[in-house]
Coordinates of C-alpha atoms and ligand atoms in Angstrom, one line a residue:
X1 CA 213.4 60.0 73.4
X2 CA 212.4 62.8 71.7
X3 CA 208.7 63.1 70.5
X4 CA 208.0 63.6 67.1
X5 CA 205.1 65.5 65.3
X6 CA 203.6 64.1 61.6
X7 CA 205.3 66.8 60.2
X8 CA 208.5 65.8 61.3
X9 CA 207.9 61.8 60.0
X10 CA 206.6 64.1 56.5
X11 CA 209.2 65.8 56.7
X12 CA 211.9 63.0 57.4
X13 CA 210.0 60.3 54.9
X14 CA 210.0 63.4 51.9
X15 CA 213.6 65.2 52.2
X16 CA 213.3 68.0 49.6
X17 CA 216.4 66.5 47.5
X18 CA 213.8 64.4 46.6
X19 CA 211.1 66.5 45.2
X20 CA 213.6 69.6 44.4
X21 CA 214.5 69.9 40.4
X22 CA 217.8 71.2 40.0
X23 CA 217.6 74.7 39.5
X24 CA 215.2 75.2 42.5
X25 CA 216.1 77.7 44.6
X26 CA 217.8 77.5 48.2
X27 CA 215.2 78.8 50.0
X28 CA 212.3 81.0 49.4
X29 CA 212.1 84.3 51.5
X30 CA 208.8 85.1 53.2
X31 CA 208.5 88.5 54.8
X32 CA 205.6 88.6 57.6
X33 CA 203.8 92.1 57.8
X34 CA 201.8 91.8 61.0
X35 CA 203.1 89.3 64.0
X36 CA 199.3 89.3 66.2
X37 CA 196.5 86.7 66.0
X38 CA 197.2 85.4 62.8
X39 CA 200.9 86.5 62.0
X40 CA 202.1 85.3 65.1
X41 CA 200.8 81.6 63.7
X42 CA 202.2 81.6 60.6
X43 CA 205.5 82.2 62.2
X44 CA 204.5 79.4 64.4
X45 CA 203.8 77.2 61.4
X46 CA 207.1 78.8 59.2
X47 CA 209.6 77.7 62.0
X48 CA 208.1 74.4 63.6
X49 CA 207.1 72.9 60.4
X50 CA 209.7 74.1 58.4
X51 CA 211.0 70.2 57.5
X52 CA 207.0 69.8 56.3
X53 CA 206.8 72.6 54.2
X54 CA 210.4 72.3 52.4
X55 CA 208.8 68.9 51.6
X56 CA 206.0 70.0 50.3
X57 CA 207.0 72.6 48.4
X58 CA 211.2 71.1 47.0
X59 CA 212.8 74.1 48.8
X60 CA 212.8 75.7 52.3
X61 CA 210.7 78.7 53.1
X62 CA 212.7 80.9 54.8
X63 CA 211.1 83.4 57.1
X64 CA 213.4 86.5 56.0
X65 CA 211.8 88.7 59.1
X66 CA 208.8 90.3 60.5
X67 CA 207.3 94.0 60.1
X68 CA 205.4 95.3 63.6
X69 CA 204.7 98.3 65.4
X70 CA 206.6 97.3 68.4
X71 CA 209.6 95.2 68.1
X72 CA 210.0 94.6 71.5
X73 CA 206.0 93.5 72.7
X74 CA 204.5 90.3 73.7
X75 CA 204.0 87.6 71.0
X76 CA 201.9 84.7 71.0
X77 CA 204.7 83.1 69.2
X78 CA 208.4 84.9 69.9
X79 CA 210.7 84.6 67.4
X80 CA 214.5 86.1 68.0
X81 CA 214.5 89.6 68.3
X82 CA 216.7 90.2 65.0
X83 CA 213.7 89.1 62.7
X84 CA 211.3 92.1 64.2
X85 CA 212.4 95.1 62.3
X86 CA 210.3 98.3 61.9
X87 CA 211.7 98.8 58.2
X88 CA 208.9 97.5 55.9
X89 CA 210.3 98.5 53.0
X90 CA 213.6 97.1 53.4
X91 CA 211.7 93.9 54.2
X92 CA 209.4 93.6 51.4
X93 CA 211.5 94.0 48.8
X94 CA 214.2 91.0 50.2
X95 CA 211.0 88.9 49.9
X96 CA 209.8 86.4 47.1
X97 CA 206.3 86.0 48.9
X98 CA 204.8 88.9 50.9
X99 CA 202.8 87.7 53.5
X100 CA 200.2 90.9 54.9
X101 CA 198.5 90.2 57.8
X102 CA 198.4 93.9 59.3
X103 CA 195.0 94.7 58.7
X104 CA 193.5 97.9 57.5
X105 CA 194.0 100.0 54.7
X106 CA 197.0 101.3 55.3
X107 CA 200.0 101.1 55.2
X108 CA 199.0 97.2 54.2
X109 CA 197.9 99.0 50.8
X110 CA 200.9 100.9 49.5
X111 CA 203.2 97.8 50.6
X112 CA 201.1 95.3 48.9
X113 CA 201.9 97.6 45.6
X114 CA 204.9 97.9 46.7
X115 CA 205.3 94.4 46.6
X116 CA 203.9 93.5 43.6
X117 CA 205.8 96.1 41.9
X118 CA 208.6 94.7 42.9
X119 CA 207.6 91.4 41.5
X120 CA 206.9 89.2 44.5
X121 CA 203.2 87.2 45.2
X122 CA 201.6 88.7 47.7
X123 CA 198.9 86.8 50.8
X124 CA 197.0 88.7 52.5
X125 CA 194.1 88.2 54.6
X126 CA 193.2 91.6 54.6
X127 CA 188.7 91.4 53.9
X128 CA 189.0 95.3 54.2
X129 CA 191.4 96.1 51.8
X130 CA 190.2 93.9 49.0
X131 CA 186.2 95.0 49.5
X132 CA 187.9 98.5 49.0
X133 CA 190.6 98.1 46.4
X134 CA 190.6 94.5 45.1
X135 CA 190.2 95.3 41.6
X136 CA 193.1 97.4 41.5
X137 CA 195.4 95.3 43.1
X138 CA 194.4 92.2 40.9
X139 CA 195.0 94.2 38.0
X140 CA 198.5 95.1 39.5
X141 CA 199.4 91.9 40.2
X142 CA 197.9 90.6 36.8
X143 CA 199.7 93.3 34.8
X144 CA 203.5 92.2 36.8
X145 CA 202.7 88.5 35.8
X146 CA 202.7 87.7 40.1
X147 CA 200.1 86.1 42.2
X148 CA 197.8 88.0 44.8
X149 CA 196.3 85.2 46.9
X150 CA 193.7 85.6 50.1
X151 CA 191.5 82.8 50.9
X152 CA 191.7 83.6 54.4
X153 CA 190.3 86.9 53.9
X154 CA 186.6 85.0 54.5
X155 CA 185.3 82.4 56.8
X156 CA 189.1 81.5 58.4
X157 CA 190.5 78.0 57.8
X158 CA 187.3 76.8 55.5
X159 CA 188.3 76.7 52.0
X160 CA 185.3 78.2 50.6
X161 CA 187.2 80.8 47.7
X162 CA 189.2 78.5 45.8
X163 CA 186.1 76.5 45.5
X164 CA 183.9 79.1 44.5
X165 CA 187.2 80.4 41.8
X166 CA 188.2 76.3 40.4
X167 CA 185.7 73.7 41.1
X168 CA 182.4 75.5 40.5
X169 CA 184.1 77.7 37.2
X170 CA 182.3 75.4 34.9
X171 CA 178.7 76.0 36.7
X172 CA 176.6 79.2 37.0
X173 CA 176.6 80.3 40.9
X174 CA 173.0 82.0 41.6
X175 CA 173.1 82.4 45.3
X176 CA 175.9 81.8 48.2
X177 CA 174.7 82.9 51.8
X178 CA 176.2 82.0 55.1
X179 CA 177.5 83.1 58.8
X180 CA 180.8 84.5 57.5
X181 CA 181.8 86.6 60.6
X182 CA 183.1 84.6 63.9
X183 CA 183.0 87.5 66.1
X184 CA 178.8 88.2 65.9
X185 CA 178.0 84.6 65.4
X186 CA 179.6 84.0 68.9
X187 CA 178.3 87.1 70.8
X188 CA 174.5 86.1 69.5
X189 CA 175.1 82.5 70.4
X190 CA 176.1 83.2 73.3
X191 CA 173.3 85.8 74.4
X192 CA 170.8 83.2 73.3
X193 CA 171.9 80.1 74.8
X194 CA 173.7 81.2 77.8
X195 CA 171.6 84.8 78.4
X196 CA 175.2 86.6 78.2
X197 CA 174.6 90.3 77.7
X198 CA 176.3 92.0 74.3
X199 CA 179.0 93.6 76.1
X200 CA 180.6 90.6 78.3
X201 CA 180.5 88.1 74.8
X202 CA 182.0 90.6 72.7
X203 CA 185.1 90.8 75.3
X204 CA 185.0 87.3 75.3
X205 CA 185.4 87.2 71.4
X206 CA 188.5 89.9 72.0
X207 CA 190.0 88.0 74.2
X208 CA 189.6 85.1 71.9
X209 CA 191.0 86.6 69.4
X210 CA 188.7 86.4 67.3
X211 CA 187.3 90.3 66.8
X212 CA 189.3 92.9 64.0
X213 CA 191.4 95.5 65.8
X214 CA 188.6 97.7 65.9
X215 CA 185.3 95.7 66.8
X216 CA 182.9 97.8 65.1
X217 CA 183.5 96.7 62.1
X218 CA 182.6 93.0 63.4
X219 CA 178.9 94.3 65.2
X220 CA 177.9 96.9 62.9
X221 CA 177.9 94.3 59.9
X222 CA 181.2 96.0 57.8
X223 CA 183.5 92.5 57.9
X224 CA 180.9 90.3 57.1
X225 CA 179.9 93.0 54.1
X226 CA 183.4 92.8 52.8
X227 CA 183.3 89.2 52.7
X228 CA 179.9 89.0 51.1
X229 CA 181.6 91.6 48.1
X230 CA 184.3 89.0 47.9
X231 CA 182.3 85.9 47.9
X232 CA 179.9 87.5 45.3
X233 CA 183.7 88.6 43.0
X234 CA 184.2 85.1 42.9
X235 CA 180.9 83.5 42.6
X236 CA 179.5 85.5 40.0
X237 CA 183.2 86.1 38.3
X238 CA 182.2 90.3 38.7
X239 CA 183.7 93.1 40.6
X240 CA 182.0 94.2 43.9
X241 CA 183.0 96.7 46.2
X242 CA 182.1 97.3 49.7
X243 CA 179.9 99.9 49.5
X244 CA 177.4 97.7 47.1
X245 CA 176.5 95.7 50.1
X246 CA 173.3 96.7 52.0
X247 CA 174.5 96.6 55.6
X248 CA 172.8 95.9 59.3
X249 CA 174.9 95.1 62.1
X250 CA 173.9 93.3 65.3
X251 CA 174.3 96.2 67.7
X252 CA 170.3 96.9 67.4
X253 CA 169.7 93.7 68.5
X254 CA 168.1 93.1 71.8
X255 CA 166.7 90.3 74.4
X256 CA 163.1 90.8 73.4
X257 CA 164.1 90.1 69.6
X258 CA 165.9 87.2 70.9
X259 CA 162.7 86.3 72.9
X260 CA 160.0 86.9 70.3
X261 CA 162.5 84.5 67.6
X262 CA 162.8 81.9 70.0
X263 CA 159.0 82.1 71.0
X264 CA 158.0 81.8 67.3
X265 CA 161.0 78.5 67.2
X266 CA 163.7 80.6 65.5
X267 CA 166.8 81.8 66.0
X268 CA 169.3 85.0 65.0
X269 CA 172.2 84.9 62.9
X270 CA 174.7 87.4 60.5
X271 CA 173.9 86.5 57.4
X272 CA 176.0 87.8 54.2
X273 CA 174.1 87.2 51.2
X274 CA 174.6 87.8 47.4
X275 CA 171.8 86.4 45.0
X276 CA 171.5 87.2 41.4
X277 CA 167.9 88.7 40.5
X278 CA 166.0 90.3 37.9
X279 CA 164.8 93.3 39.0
X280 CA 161.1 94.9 38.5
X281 CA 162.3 96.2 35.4
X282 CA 163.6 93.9 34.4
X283 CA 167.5 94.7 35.0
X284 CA 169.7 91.3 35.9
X285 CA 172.0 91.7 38.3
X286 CA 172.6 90.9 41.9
X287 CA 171.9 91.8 45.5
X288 CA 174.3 91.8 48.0
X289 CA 173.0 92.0 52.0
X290 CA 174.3 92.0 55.4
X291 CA 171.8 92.0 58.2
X292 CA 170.5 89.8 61.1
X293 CA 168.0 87.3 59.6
X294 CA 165.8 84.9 61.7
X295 CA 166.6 80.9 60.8
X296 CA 164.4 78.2 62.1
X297 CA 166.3 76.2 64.5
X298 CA 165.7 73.3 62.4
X299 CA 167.9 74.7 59.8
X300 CA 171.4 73.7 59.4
X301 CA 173.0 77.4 59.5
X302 CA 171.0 77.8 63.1
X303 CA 173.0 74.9 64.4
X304 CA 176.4 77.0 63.9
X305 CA 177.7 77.6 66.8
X306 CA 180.5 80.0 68.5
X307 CA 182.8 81.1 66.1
X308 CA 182.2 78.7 63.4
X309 CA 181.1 79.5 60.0
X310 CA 179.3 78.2 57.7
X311 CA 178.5 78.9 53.3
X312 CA 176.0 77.7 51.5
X313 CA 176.4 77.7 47.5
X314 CA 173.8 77.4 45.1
X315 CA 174.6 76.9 41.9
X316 CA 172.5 75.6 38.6
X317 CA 173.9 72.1 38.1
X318 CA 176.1 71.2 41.7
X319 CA 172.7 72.2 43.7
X320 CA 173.3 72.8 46.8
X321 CA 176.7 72.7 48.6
X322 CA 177.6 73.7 52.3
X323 CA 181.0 74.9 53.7
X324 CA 181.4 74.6 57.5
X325 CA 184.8 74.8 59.6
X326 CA 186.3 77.8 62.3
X327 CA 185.5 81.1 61.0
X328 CA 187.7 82.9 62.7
X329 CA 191.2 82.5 65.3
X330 CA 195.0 82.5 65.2
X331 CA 195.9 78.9 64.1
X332 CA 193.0 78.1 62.0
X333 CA 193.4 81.3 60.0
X334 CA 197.0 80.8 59.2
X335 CA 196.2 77.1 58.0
X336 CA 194.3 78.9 55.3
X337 CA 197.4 81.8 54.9
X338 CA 199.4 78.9 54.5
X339 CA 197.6 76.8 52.0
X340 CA 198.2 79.8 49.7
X341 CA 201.9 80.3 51.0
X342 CA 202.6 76.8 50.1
X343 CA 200.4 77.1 46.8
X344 CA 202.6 80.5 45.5
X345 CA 206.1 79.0 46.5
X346 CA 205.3 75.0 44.3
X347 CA 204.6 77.8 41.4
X348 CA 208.0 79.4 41.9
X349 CA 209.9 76.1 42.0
X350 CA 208.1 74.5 39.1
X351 CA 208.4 78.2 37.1
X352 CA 205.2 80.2 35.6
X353 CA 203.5 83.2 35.5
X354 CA 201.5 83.6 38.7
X355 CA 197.6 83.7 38.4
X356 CA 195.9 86.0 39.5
X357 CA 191.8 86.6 39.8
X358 CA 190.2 89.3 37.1
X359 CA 187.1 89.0 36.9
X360 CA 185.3 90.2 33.4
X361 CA 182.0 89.5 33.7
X362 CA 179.5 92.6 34.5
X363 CA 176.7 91.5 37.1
X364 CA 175.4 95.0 38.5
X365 CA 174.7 95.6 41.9
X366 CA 170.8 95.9 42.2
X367 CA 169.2 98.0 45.4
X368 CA 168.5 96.0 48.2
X369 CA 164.4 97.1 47.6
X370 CA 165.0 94.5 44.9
X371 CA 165.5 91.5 47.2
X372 CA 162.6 89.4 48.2
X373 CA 162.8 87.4 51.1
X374 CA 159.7 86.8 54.7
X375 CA 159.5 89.0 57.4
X376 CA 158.4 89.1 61.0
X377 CA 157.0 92.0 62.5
X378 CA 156.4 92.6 65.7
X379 CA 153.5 96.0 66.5
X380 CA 151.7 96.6 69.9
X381 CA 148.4 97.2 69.0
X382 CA 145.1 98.1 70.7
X383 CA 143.2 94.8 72.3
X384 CA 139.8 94.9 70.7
X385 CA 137.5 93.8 68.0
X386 CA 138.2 94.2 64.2
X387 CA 141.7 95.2 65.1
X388 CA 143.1 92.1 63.4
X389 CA 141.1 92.3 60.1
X390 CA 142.2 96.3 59.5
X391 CA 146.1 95.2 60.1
X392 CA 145.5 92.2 57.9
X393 CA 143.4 94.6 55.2
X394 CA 146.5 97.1 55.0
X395 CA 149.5 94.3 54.7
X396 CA 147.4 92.6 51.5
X397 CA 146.7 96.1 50.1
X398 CA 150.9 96.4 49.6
X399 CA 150.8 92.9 47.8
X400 CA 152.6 91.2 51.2
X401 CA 150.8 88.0 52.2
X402 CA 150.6 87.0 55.9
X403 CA 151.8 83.2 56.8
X404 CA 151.0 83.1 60.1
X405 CA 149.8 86.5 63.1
X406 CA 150.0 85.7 66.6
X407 CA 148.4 87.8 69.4
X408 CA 149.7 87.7 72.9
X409 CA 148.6 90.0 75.7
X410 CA 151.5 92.4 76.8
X411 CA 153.5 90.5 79.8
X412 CA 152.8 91.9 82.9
X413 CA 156.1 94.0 83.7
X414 CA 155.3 95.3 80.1
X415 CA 152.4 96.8 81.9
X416 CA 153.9 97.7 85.0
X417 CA 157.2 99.7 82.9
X418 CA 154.0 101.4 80.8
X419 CA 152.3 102.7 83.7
X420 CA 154.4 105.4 83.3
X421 CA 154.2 106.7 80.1
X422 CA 151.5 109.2 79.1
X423 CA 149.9 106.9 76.6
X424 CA 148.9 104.3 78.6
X425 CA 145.5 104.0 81.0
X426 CA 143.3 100.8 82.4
X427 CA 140.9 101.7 79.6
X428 CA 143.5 101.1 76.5
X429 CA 144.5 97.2 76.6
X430 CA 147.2 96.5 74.2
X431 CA 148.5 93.5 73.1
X432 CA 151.9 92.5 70.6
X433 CA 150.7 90.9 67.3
X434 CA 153.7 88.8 65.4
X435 CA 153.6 88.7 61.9
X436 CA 155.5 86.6 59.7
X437 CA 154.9 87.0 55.9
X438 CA 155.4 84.7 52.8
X439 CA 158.4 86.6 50.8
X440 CA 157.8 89.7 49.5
X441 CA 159.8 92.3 47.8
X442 CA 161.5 94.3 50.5
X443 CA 160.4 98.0 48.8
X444 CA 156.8 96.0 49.2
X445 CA 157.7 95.2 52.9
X446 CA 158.8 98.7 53.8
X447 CA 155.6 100.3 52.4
X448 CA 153.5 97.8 54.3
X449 CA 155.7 98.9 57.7
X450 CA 155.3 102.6 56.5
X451 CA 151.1 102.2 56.4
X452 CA 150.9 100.0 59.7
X453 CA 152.7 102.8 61.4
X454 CA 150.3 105.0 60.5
X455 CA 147.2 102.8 61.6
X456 CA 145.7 104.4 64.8
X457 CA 145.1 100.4 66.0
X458 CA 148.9 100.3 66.2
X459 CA 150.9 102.1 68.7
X460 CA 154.3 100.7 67.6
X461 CA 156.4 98.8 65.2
X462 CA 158.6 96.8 67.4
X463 CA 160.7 95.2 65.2
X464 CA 161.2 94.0 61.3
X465 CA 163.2 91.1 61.5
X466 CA 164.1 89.3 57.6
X467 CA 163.4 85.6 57.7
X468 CA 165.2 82.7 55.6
X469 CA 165.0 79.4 55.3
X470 CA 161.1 79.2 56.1
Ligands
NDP1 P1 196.2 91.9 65.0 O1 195.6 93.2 65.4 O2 196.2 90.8 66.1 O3 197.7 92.0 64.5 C1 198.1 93.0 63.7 C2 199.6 93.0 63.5 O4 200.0 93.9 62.6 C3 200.3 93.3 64.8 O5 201.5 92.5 64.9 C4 200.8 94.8 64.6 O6 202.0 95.1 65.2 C5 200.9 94.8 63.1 N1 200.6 96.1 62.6 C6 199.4 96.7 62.4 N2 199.4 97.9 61.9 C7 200.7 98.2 61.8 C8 201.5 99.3 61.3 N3 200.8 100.4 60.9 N4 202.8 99.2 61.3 C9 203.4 98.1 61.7 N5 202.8 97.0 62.1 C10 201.4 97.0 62.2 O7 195.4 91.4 63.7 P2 194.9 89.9 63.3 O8 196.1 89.0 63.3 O9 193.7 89.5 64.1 O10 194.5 90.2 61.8 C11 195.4 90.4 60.8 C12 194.6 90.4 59.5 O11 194.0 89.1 59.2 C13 193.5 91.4 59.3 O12 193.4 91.9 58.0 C14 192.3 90.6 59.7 O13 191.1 91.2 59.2 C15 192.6 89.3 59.1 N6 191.9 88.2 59.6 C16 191.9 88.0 61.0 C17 191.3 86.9 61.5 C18 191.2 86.6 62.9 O14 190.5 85.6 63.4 N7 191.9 87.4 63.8 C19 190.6 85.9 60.6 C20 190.7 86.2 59.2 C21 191.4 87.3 58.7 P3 202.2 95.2 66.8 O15 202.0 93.8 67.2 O16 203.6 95.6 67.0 O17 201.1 96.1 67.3
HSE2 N1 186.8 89.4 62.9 C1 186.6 88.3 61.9 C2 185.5 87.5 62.4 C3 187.9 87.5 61.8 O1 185.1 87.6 63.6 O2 184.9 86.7 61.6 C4 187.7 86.5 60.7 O3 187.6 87.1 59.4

């Protein structure tokens, strides 16, 4: 006896005769561009759920063949040979839906055109391409009456930018912030709760395949900023580009921030967050910001774990609303290529101009000095009397207020690695002094850092870590 899968019962309780109208066509043809972590998936999905889908959507989609580098290489899902060709354009233009998962700019970019020249709707899941040239390929897509569709291009298989585009269109989004890269949310859970250095869990998240071809973009902050421009195109129904986004990776990161956040009971995460403000001057507009942000480890975005994302929407009349699922990953990333697959090809049974996101409103993109958020800072200072009060007199003179400063004599082998250095004798006890200030404006804040440095009661700023959630 053979074992059978829900799709196949879906699949054999739904035959398309039943949900096809009459003039729907035979099949529709999908051409894959990419065949790795993701593509390979999709295929998986294309072929073994094939009776599912052509349920689903009153026709078959037919996988018409697969653009790659090498035809011949390993595949997390093989298909037969004959449907890896290295003829893109060829491919794309046999296709009713163009599926692009090759990542980068290009060639993904002039095929995508290409494509939509050509009249087909167009997936991607390329984050990159869209924080670079999303408005012009909306347009393209808007002006050929076809569909450009990518709600896997943030946070994987949660279904956080159809939300953010249909259910919340009737509210006024003011703030959506969250963990919207897999990759550095596992290598900083990892180095706190397990002690693994930088290095070993960012091979790990490689090998899980959870990292862009190119890593860097992961660690120094660039994915999650391109997410953050398209969360902030679709919440605030503006265009945002890439370079709007105020950006910090991880990569600065190291075990004594890690230790001083967990000493004061918090914890380390990627955040991406867009806000709308009104500026000094009175501008409205809105920030967008990448950076690593201390959380309290009471606080439901500190208890993400791994790769797992997580989006929290504020908005004026839903309140607050949380999105949580795999961030990142071959099969949970395709479920979300998919839901747009299947979306696109029920439109092109039924009939209808495709629709495609242009946004019109204009939100500008404030500086980042504009955003107000807390603050730890960490100094070494000198040990003795009055040294508190003069740090204390120069934060208030910037208009920052203090929560909360903690001293605590430097740990032994901080002494014994100082020894060393020319600065230090018996006669000069130090200590490390941990701030953590109410919010403040972050032009405020770097002021304030600017003075303390200059304070001959401080011998360094070890760190200015942003704080949310407090
Ligand atoms: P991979 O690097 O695993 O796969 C890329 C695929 O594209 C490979 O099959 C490669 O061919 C093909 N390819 C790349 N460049 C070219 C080129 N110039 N010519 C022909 N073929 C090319 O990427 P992923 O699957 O991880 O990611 C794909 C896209 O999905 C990216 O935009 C990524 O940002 C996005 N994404 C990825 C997620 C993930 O968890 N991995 C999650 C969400 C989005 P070959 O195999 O022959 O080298
Ligand atoms: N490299 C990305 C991440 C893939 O780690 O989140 C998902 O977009």
């Amino acid at each position: 006896m053979t074992a059978t899968t829900p799709a196949d019962r879906e699949a054999t309780q739904q035959a398309p005769s039943q949900t096809s109208p009459e003039s729907s066509p035979e099949a529709l043809k999908i051409a894959l561009l990419g065949a790795g972590t993701v593509g390979s998936q999709v295929a998986r999905i294309l072929t073994e759920d094939a009776g599912m889908l052509a349920a689903r959507v009153g026709t078959r989609l037919e996988l018409a063949g697969v653009f790659v580098r090498n035809p011949d290489g390993d595949r997390d899902y093989r298909l037969p040979r004959e449907l890896y060709t290295t003829d893109a354009e060829a491919l794309v233009d046999s296709a009713d839906i163009v599926v692009e998962l090759m990542g980068g700019i290009e060639p993904a970019k002039t095929l995508i055109e290409r494509a939509i020249a050509h009249g087909s709707a167009v997936v991607t899941g390329n984050k990159a391409l869209l924080a670079q040239s999303g408005s012009e390929l909306f347009r393209a897509a808007a002006d050929a009456g076809t569909q450009l569709s990518f709600e896997a291009s943030v946070a994987g298989a949660i279904p956080i930018l159809r939300p953010l585009r249909d259910s919340l269109a009737g509210d006024t989004v003011t703030r959506v912030m969250g963990i919207a890269n897999g990759t550095t949310n596992y290598i900083l859970d990892q180095m706190d709760s397990t002690g693994a250095t930088f290095d070993d869990a960012l091979a790990d998240a490689q090998a899980l395949g959870y990292a862009e071809a190119d890593p860097t973009a992961d660690v120094e902050g660039h994915d999650a900023a391109a997410k953050a421009a398209i969360l902030a195109n679709l919440a605030f129904h503006a265009p945002f580009r890439i370079d709007e986004v105020h950006c910090e990776g991880i990569t600065r990161i190291t075990a004594a921030d890690n230790e001083a956040a967990s000493e004061a009971g918090y914890v380390i995460k990627l955040l991406a967050i867009a806000e709308r403000i009104t500026a000094r001057d009175g501008t409205a507009g809105a920030v967008l910001r990448v950076h690593p942000t201390l959380l309290p480890r009471e606080h439901p975005l500190a208890a993400v774990r791994g790769a797992f994302n997580a989006v929290f929407v504020e908005a004026e009349n839903a309140g607050e609303l949380m999105f949580y699922g795999p961030g990142a990953g071959g099969a949970p990333t395709a479920s979300a290529v998919m839901g747009d697959v299947v979306s696109i090809a029920r439109r092109l049974v039924r009939g209808g101009a495709g629709r495609t996101h242009t946004p019109k409103s204009v939100v500008p993109a404030l500086p980042v000095g504009e955003a107000h958020t807390s603050y730890m800072v960490v100094l070494r200072v000198a040990d003795r009397p009055g040294v508190l009060a003069s740090i204390a007199s120069s934060v208030a003179e910037h208009g920052v207020s203090i929560v909360s400063m903690r001293q605590v004599p430097l740990a032994e082998d901080d002494l014994v690695a100082e020894e060393s250095s020319e600065e230090y004798t018996d006669e000069t006890p130090e200590s490390v002094l941990r701030i953590i200030t109410h919010e403040a404006r972050e032009q405020d804040l770097a002021a304030t850092v600017a003075a303390l440095e200059q304070l001959d009661v401080v011998t360094e700023v070890v760190s200015v870590l942003r704080v949310e959630g407090n």
